[in-house]
Amino acid sequence: MRYFDFHTHAFTDSLAERAISGLAQTSGITPATDGTLSGLRRKMAENGIERAMLLPIATKPSQQATINDWAASVMGGGIYCCGTVHPDAEDAVAEVERIKTLGLYGVKFHSEYQNFFPDEERLFPIYEKIAELGLIAVFHGGWDPFAGEIVKATPQSFAAVAETFPKLKIVAAHLGGMDLWNDVEKYTAGKYENMWFDVSVIARYIKDEQLLRIIRMQSAERILFGSDCPWDEPANEIAMIERLPLSDEEKELIFHRSAEKLLSI
């Protein structure tokens, strides 16, 4: 089987140790890599993963250009990258245009790290530009160790964005919303042709019965394999999908073909 891990993270060598140690302490999760790109490549090789999507996140407006330049510089050899913009950046729309020019595949958002709700109108010009340029918008979905009492990236918010921007290609990570899967079934699964889910880092949190039900509702054509490496071992999500009573065609779609179709590669 071929694998395209659509949800991975890495940092520059100079930042990796500090970033990983801080995030590991907060989350209580033992990371699967040292946070470097070479560490990610080693983990990919261990699991037979040919390709991976790197999803960087700008936690400050001042970071977005530097991060996007780095992302563009590391692409190749099986590594694909999205860029990032910060909702508070005055030049966020212009940076989306630069992301396209750099050859990156989309824009990664994280509501908890960037302090916004996906359906806030102040983000609409950013979404309009992403859709216009044919890029994808990848959102963290649901609970996160950094979340406060209010979870910002909910299935309801993704439904609102999908309805407002039907041409925007949305990837809602963590099966549409970590630990909000009843709401995923109610509000988003199978309801929007412009929405994909990835299965990153959910193996330890979801029961097979609900996972299978959501995959059936959503269709394997709009489900993407992902691990959230280094925050889970890719082998866990591979095993999770393998043990489900899915057809070989459905597993191929999830493991790599759905990603290939989404990215037109």
mmCIF file of C-alpha atoms in Angstrom:
data_model
loop_
_atom_site.group_PDB
_atom_site.id
_atom_site.type_symbol
_atom_site.label_atom_id
_atom_site.label_comp_id
_atom_site.label_asym_id
_atom_site.label_seq_id
_atom_site.Cartn_x
_atom_site.Cartn_y
_atom_site.Cartn_z
ATOM 1 C CA MET A 1 0.000 0.000 0.000
ATOM 2 C CA ARG A 2 1.141 3.534 -0.743
ATOM 3 C CA TYR A 3 0.748 6.254 1.885
ATOM 4 C CA PHE A 4 0.406 10.033 1.720
ATOM 5 C CA ASP A 5 0.435 11.448 5.256
ATOM 6 C CA PHE A 6 -1.582 14.629 4.808
ATOM 7 C CA HIS A 7 -0.972 16.025 8.301
ATOM 8 C CA THR A 8 2.571 16.377 9.644
ATOM 9 C CA HIS A 9 4.677 18.981 11.417
ATOM 10 C CA ALA A 10 8.351 19.914 11.573
ATOM 11 C CA PHE A 11 10.386 22.924 12.567
ATOM 12 C CA THR A 12 13.685 24.426 11.555
ATOM 13 C CA ASP A 13 16.626 22.667 13.178
ATOM 14 C CA SER A 14 17.318 25.709 15.326
ATOM 15 C CA LEU A 15 13.781 25.805 16.749
ATOM 16 C CA ALA A 16 12.822 22.134 16.866
ATOM 17 C CA GLU A 17 14.135 21.187 20.306
ATOM 18 C CA ARG A 18 12.559 24.158 22.075
ATOM 19 C CA ALA A 19 9.251 23.862 20.210
ATOM 20 C CA ILE A 20 8.885 20.130 20.713
ATOM 21 C CA SER A 21 9.806 20.169 24.386
ATOM 22 C CA GLY A 22 7.343 22.950 25.146
ATOM 23 C CA LEU A 23 4.475 21.373 23.258
ATOM 24 C CA ALA A 24 5.204 17.933 24.709
ATOM 25 C CA GLN A 25 5.127 19.307 28.237
ATOM 26 C CA THR A 26 1.793 21.043 27.665
ATOM 27 C CA SER A 27 0.102 18.162 25.864
ATOM 28 C CA GLY A 28 1.549 15.289 27.878
ATOM 29 C CA ILE A 29 2.282 13.475 24.600
ATOM 30 C CA THR A 30 5.659 11.889 23.941
ATOM 31 C CA PRO A 31 6.614 13.071 20.434
ATOM 32 C CA ALA A 32 7.396 10.513 17.750
ATOM 33 C CA THR A 33 10.251 12.590 16.261
ATOM 34 C CA ASP A 34 12.668 15.282 17.370
ATOM 35 C CA GLY A 35 10.609 17.849 15.448
ATOM 36 C CA THR A 36 13.096 18.296 12.614
ATOM 37 C CA LEU A 37 12.453 17.656 8.951
ATOM 38 C CA SER A 38 15.095 14.912 8.950
ATOM 39 C CA GLY A 39 13.295 13.332 11.895
ATOM 40 C CA LEU A 40 10.044 13.375 9.948
ATOM 41 C CA ARG A 41 11.739 11.785 6.956
ATOM 42 C CA ARG A 42 13.102 9.000 9.180
ATOM 43 C CA LYS A 43 9.629 8.335 10.557
ATOM 44 C CA MET A 44 8.194 8.285 7.039
ATOM 45 C CA ALA A 45 10.798 5.720 5.977
ATOM 46 C CA GLU A 46 10.061 3.537 9.006
ATOM 47 C CA ASN A 47 6.402 3.354 7.998
ATOM 48 C CA GLY A 48 6.758 3.131 4.223
ATOM 49 C CA ILE A 49 5.238 6.589 3.755
ATOM 50 C CA GLU A 50 6.260 8.016 0.394
ATOM 51 C CA ARG A 51 4.802 11.505 0.722
ATOM 52 C CA ALA A 52 3.754 13.879 3.471
ATOM 53 C CA MET A 53 2.104 17.273 3.779
ATOM 54 C CA LEU A 54 3.847 19.672 6.151
ATOM 55 C CA LEU A 55 1.480 22.073 7.924
ATOM 56 C CA PRO A 56 3.283 25.040 9.537
ATOM 57 C CA ILE A 57 1.442 27.515 11.754
ATOM 58 C CA ALA A 58 2.210 31.191 12.324
ATOM 59 C CA THR A 59 1.348 31.976 15.934
ATOM 60 C CA LYS A 60 2.192 35.667 15.401
ATOM 61 C CA PRO A 61 1.548 37.901 12.365
ATOM 62 C CA SER A 62 5.260 38.642 12.142
ATOM 63 C CA GLN A 63 6.088 34.969 11.576
ATOM 64 C CA GLN A 64 4.070 34.231 8.465
ATOM 65 C CA ALA A 65 6.480 35.379 5.733
ATOM 66 C CA THR A 66 9.516 33.691 7.298
ATOM 67 C CA ILE A 67 7.630 30.434 7.841
ATOM 68 C CA ASN A 68 6.299 30.425 4.290
ATOM 69 C CA ASP A 69 9.751 31.038 2.840
ATOM 70 C CA TRP A 70 11.070 28.092 4.866
ATOM 71 C CA ALA A 71 8.173 25.851 3.798
ATOM 72 C CA ALA A 72 8.852 26.604 0.136
ATOM 73 C CA SER A 73 12.549 25.883 0.611
ATOM 74 C CA VAL A 74 12.028 22.374 2.040
ATOM 75 C CA MET A 75 9.562 21.047 -0.523
ATOM 76 C CA GLY A 76 10.647 18.125 -2.655
ATOM 77 C CA GLY A 77 11.644 14.523 -2.179
ATOM 78 C CA GLY A 78 8.144 13.551 -1.089
ATOM 79 C CA ILE A 79 7.574 16.616 1.101
ATOM 80 C CA TYR A 80 4.631 18.842 0.181
ATOM 81 C CA CYS A 81 3.856 22.017 2.134
ATOM 82 C CA CYS A 82 1.040 24.362 2.942
ATOM 83 C CA GLY A 83 1.765 27.903 3.974
ATOM 84 C CA THR A 84 0.249 29.861 6.827
ATOM 85 C CA VAL A 85 -1.237 33.267 7.462
ATOM 86 C CA HIS A 86 -2.232 34.837 10.757
ATOM 87 C CA PRO A 87 -5.767 36.279 10.897
ATOM 88 C CA ASP A 88 -4.464 39.390 12.663
ATOM 89 C CA ALA A 89 -1.891 40.193 9.978
ATOM 90 C CA GLU A 90 -2.771 43.288 7.966
ATOM 91 C CA ASP A 91 -1.225 41.715 4.874
ATOM 92 C CA ALA A 92 -2.841 38.273 5.270
ATOM 93 C CA VAL A 93 -4.625 38.431 1.893
ATOM 94 C CA ALA A 94 -1.453 39.526 0.127
ATOM 95 C CA GLU A 95 0.438 36.728 1.855
ATOM 96 C CA VAL A 96 -2.063 34.220 0.459
ATOM 97 C CA GLU A 97 -1.135 35.474 -2.997
ATOM 98 C CA ARG A 98 2.531 35.018 -2.130
ATOM 99 C CA ILE A 99 1.826 31.494 -0.891
ATOM 100 C CA LYS A 100 0.466 30.705 -4.335
ATOM 101 C CA THR A 101 3.517 32.256 -5.989
ATOM 102 C CA LEU A 102 5.824 30.192 -3.765
ATOM 103 C CA GLY A 103 4.209 27.004 -5.061
ATOM 104 C CA LEU A 104 2.718 25.984 -1.716
ATOM 105 C CA TYR A 105 -0.506 23.996 -1.764
ATOM 106 C CA GLY A 106 -2.712 25.778 0.715
ATOM 107 C CA VAL A 107 -3.054 27.635 3.993
ATOM 108 C CA LYS A 108 -3.002 26.072 7.464
ATOM 109 C CA PHE A 109 -5.087 27.617 10.258
ATOM 110 C CA HIS A 110 -5.203 26.721 13.945
ATOM 111 C CA SER A 111 -7.910 28.468 15.955
ATOM 112 C CA GLU A 112 -6.339 27.801 19.334
ATOM 113 C CA TYR A 113 -2.852 29.030 18.462
ATOM 114 C CA GLN A 114 -4.169 31.961 16.400
ATOM 115 C CA ASN A 115 -7.177 32.903 18.559
ATOM 116 C CA PHE A 116 -10.071 33.007 16.100
ATOM 117 C CA PHE A 117 -13.299 31.225 15.248
ATOM 118 C CA PRO A 118 -13.375 29.813 11.695
ATOM 119 C CA ASP A 119 -16.689 31.479 10.827
ATOM 120 C CA GLU A 120 -15.648 34.999 11.873
ATOM 121 C CA GLU A 121 -16.360 37.484 9.090
ATOM 122 C CA ARG A 122 -12.935 39.098 9.450
ATOM 123 C CA LEU A 123 -11.469 35.963 7.858
ATOM 124 C CA PHE A 124 -13.807 36.053 4.850
ATOM 125 C CA PRO A 125 -11.469 38.071 2.582
ATOM 126 C CA ILE A 126 -8.739 35.514 3.304
ATOM 127 C CA TYR A 127 -11.047 32.634 2.397
ATOM 128 C CA GLU A 128 -12.163 34.415 -0.765
ATOM 129 C CA LYS A 129 -8.565 34.758 -1.918
ATOM 130 C CA ILE A 130 -7.743 31.120 -1.074
ATOM 131 C CA ALA A 131 -10.741 29.939 -3.094
ATOM 132 C CA GLU A 132 -9.962 32.300 -5.976
ATOM 133 C CA LEU A 133 -6.413 30.938 -6.247
ATOM 134 C CA GLY A 134 -7.471 27.287 -6.048
ATOM 135 C CA LEU A 135 -5.576 26.645 -2.817
ATOM 136 C CA ILE A 136 -6.846 24.496 0.052
ATOM 137 C CA ALA A 137 -7.686 25.689 3.564
ATOM 138 C CA VAL A 138 -6.613 23.258 6.280
ATOM 139 C CA PHE A 139 -8.106 23.800 9.724
ATOM 140 C CA HIS A 140 -7.410 22.239 13.075
ATOM 141 C CA GLY A 141 -10.722 20.789 14.175
ATOM 142 C CA GLY A 142 -12.095 20.313 17.675
ATOM 143 C CA TRP A 143 -10.387 19.914 21.032
ATOM 144 C CA ASP A 144 -6.703 20.637 21.530
ATOM 145 C CA PRO A 145 -4.504 20.473 24.654
ATOM 146 C CA PHE A 146 -4.100 24.245 24.347
ATOM 147 C CA ALA A 147 -7.854 24.881 24.115
ATOM 148 C CA GLY A 148 -9.585 26.827 26.831
ATOM 149 C CA GLU A 149 -13.108 26.212 28.014
ATOM 150 C CA ILE A 150 -14.510 27.094 24.598
ATOM 151 C CA VAL A 151 -13.517 24.995 21.584
ATOM 152 C CA LYS A 152 -13.354 27.394 18.662
ATOM 153 C CA ALA A 153 -13.031 25.108 15.613
ATOM 154 C CA THR A 154 -16.340 23.239 15.711
ATOM 155 C CA PRO A 155 -18.206 21.290 13.020
ATOM 156 C CA GLN A 156 -20.866 24.004 13.147
ATOM 157 C CA SER A 157 -18.282 26.649 12.281
ATOM 158 C CA PHE A 158 -16.938 24.550 9.402
ATOM 159 C CA ALA A 159 -20.474 24.068 8.098
ATOM 160 C CA ALA A 160 -20.975 27.846 8.093
ATOM 161 C CA VAL A 161 -17.735 28.410 6.158
ATOM 162 C CA ALA A 162 -18.530 25.630 3.658
ATOM 163 C CA GLU A 163 -21.963 27.120 2.976
ATOM 164 C CA THR A 164 -20.664 30.668 2.631
ATOM 165 C CA PHE A 165 -17.743 29.662 0.384
ATOM 166 C CA PRO A 166 -18.843 26.667 -1.714
ATOM 167 C CA LYS A 167 -15.726 26.943 -3.923
ATOM 168 C CA LEU A 168 -13.346 26.873 -0.955
ATOM 169 C CA LYS A 169 -11.664 23.485 -0.546
ATOM 170 C CA ILE A 170 -11.765 22.826 3.197
ATOM 171 C CA VAL A 171 -9.816 20.157 5.077
ATOM 172 C CA ALA A 172 -11.155 19.776 8.620
ATOM 173 C CA ALA A 173 -8.490 17.923 10.562
ATOM 174 C CA HIS A 174 -8.976 15.252 13.213
ATOM 175 C CA LEU A 175 -12.013 13.756 11.456
ATOM 176 C CA GLY A 176 -13.761 17.104 11.325
ATOM 177 C CA GLY A 177 -13.373 17.915 15.020
ATOM 178 C CA MET A 178 -11.408 16.100 17.721
ATOM 179 C CA ASP A 179 -13.763 14.690 20.349
ATOM 180 C CA LEU A 180 -16.750 16.408 18.702
ATOM 181 C CA TRP A 181 -17.666 13.480 16.486
ATOM 182 C CA ASN A 182 -21.348 13.431 17.358
ATOM 183 C CA ASP A 183 -21.508 16.999 16.044
ATOM 184 C CA VAL A 184 -19.508 15.934 12.977
ATOM 185 C CA GLU A 185 -22.192 13.352 12.228
ATOM 186 C CA LYS A 186 -24.927 15.933 12.771
ATOM 187 C CA TYR A 187 -23.531 18.977 10.987
ATOM 188 C CA THR A 188 -20.850 18.113 8.414
ATOM 189 C CA ALA A 189 -20.271 14.436 7.539
ATOM 190 C CA GLY A 190 -21.447 13.830 3.988
ATOM 191 C CA LYS A 191 -23.086 17.238 3.676
ATOM 192 C CA TYR A 192 -20.500 19.315 1.766
ATOM 193 C CA GLU A 193 -18.755 18.457 -1.479
ATOM 194 C CA ASN A 194 -16.071 21.044 -0.690
ATOM 195 C CA MET A 195 -15.069 19.498 2.660
ATOM 196 C CA TRP A 196 -12.533 16.769 3.425
ATOM 197 C CA PHE A 197 -11.620 15.207 6.782
ATOM 198 C CA ASP A 198 -8.227 13.881 7.772
ATOM 199 C CA VAL A 199 -7.832 11.132 10.381
ATOM 200 C CA SER A 200 -4.779 12.571 12.123
ATOM 201 C CA VAL A 201 -4.024 11.635 15.736
ATOM 202 C CA ILE A 202 -7.496 10.176 16.376
ATOM 203 C CA ALA A 203 -6.512 6.507 16.784
ATOM 204 C CA ARG A 204 -6.331 6.682 20.566
ATOM 205 C CA TYR A 205 -9.525 8.695 20.957
ATOM 206 C CA ILE A 206 -12.286 7.289 18.716
ATOM 207 C CA LYS A 207 -14.106 3.968 18.675
ATOM 208 C CA ASP A 208 -13.986 1.983 15.455
ATOM 209 C CA GLU A 209 -17.777 1.923 15.171
ATOM 210 C CA GLN A 210 -18.111 5.704 15.072
ATOM 211 C CA LEU A 211 -15.082 6.113 12.825
ATOM 212 C CA LEU A 212 -16.519 3.667 10.309
ATOM 213 C CA ARG A 213 -19.905 5.368 10.442
ATOM 214 C CA ILE A 214 -18.391 8.784 9.722
ATOM 215 C CA ILE A 215 -16.260 7.418 6.885
ATOM 216 C CA ARG A 216 -19.369 5.864 5.331
ATOM 217 C CA MET A 217 -21.275 9.143 5.686
ATOM 218 C CA GLN A 218 -18.437 11.271 4.336
ATOM 219 C CA SER A 219 -17.219 8.821 1.632
ATOM 220 C CA ALA A 220 -13.637 7.581 1.418
ATOM 221 C CA GLU A 221 -13.150 9.962 -1.517
ATOM 222 C CA ARG A 222 -13.130 12.841 0.972
ATOM 223 C CA ILE A 223 -11.178 11.168 3.779
ATOM 224 C CA LEU A 224 -7.413 11.744 4.005
ATOM 225 C CA PHE A 225 -4.874 9.660 5.879
ATOM 226 C CA GLY A 226 -2.912 11.737 8.366
ATOM 227 C CA SER A 227 -0.989 11.155 11.578
ATOM 228 C CA ASP A 228 -0.198 14.614 13.037
ATOM 229 C CA CYS A 229 3.358 13.317 13.407
ATOM 230 C CA PRO A 230 5.214 13.971 15.719
ATOM 231 C CA TRP A 231 2.102 13.968 17.944
ATOM 232 C CA ASP A 232 1.273 10.386 17.025
ATOM 233 C CA GLU A 233 3.062 7.465 15.467
ATOM 234 C CA PRO A 234 1.840 7.105 11.861
ATOM 235 C CA ALA A 235 1.646 3.356 12.462
ATOM 236 C CA ASN A 236 -1.309 3.944 14.797
ATOM 237 C CA GLU A 237 -3.480 5.609 12.143
ATOM 238 C CA ILE A 238 -2.381 3.073 9.524
ATOM 239 C CA ALA A 239 -3.439 0.198 11.784
ATOM 240 C CA MET A 240 -6.703 1.969 12.621
ATOM 241 C CA ILE A 241 -7.727 2.182 8.973
ATOM 242 C CA GLU A 242 -6.431 -1.291 8.116
ATOM 243 C CA ARG A 243 -8.579 -3.017 10.744
ATOM 244 C CA LEU A 244 -11.822 -1.409 9.563
ATOM 245 C CA PRO A 245 -14.109 -3.457 7.270
ATOM 246 C CA LEU A 246 -13.399 -1.211 4.283
ATOM 247 C CA SER A 247 -12.842 -2.360 0.710
ATOM 248 C CA ASP A 248 -9.363 -2.277 -0.788
ATOM 249 C CA GLU A 249 -10.514 0.596 -3.005
ATOM 250 C CA GLU A 250 -11.715 2.600 0.002
ATOM 251 C CA LYS A 251 -8.418 2.060 1.812
ATOM 252 C CA GLU A 252 -6.458 3.129 -1.258
ATOM 253 C CA LEU A 253 -8.541 6.294 -1.432
ATOM 254 C CA ILE A 254 -7.921 7.106 2.207
ATOM 255 C CA PHE A 255 -4.232 6.214 2.221
ATOM 256 C CA HIS A 256 -3.227 8.145 -0.894
ATOM 257 C CA ARG A 257 -5.652 8.560 -3.787
ATOM 258 C CA SER A 258 -7.962 11.106 -2.136
ATOM 259 C CA ALA A 259 -4.959 13.324 -1.407
ATOM 260 C CA GLU A 260 -3.714 12.971 -4.978
ATOM 261 C CA LYS A 261 -7.123 13.991 -6.337
ATOM 262 C CA LEU A 262 -7.411 16.931 -3.952
ATOM 263 C CA LEU A 263 -3.977 18.235 -4.930
ATOM 264 C CA SER A 264 -4.332 17.285 -8.622
ATOM 265 C CA ILE A 265 -1.052 15.398 -8.628
#
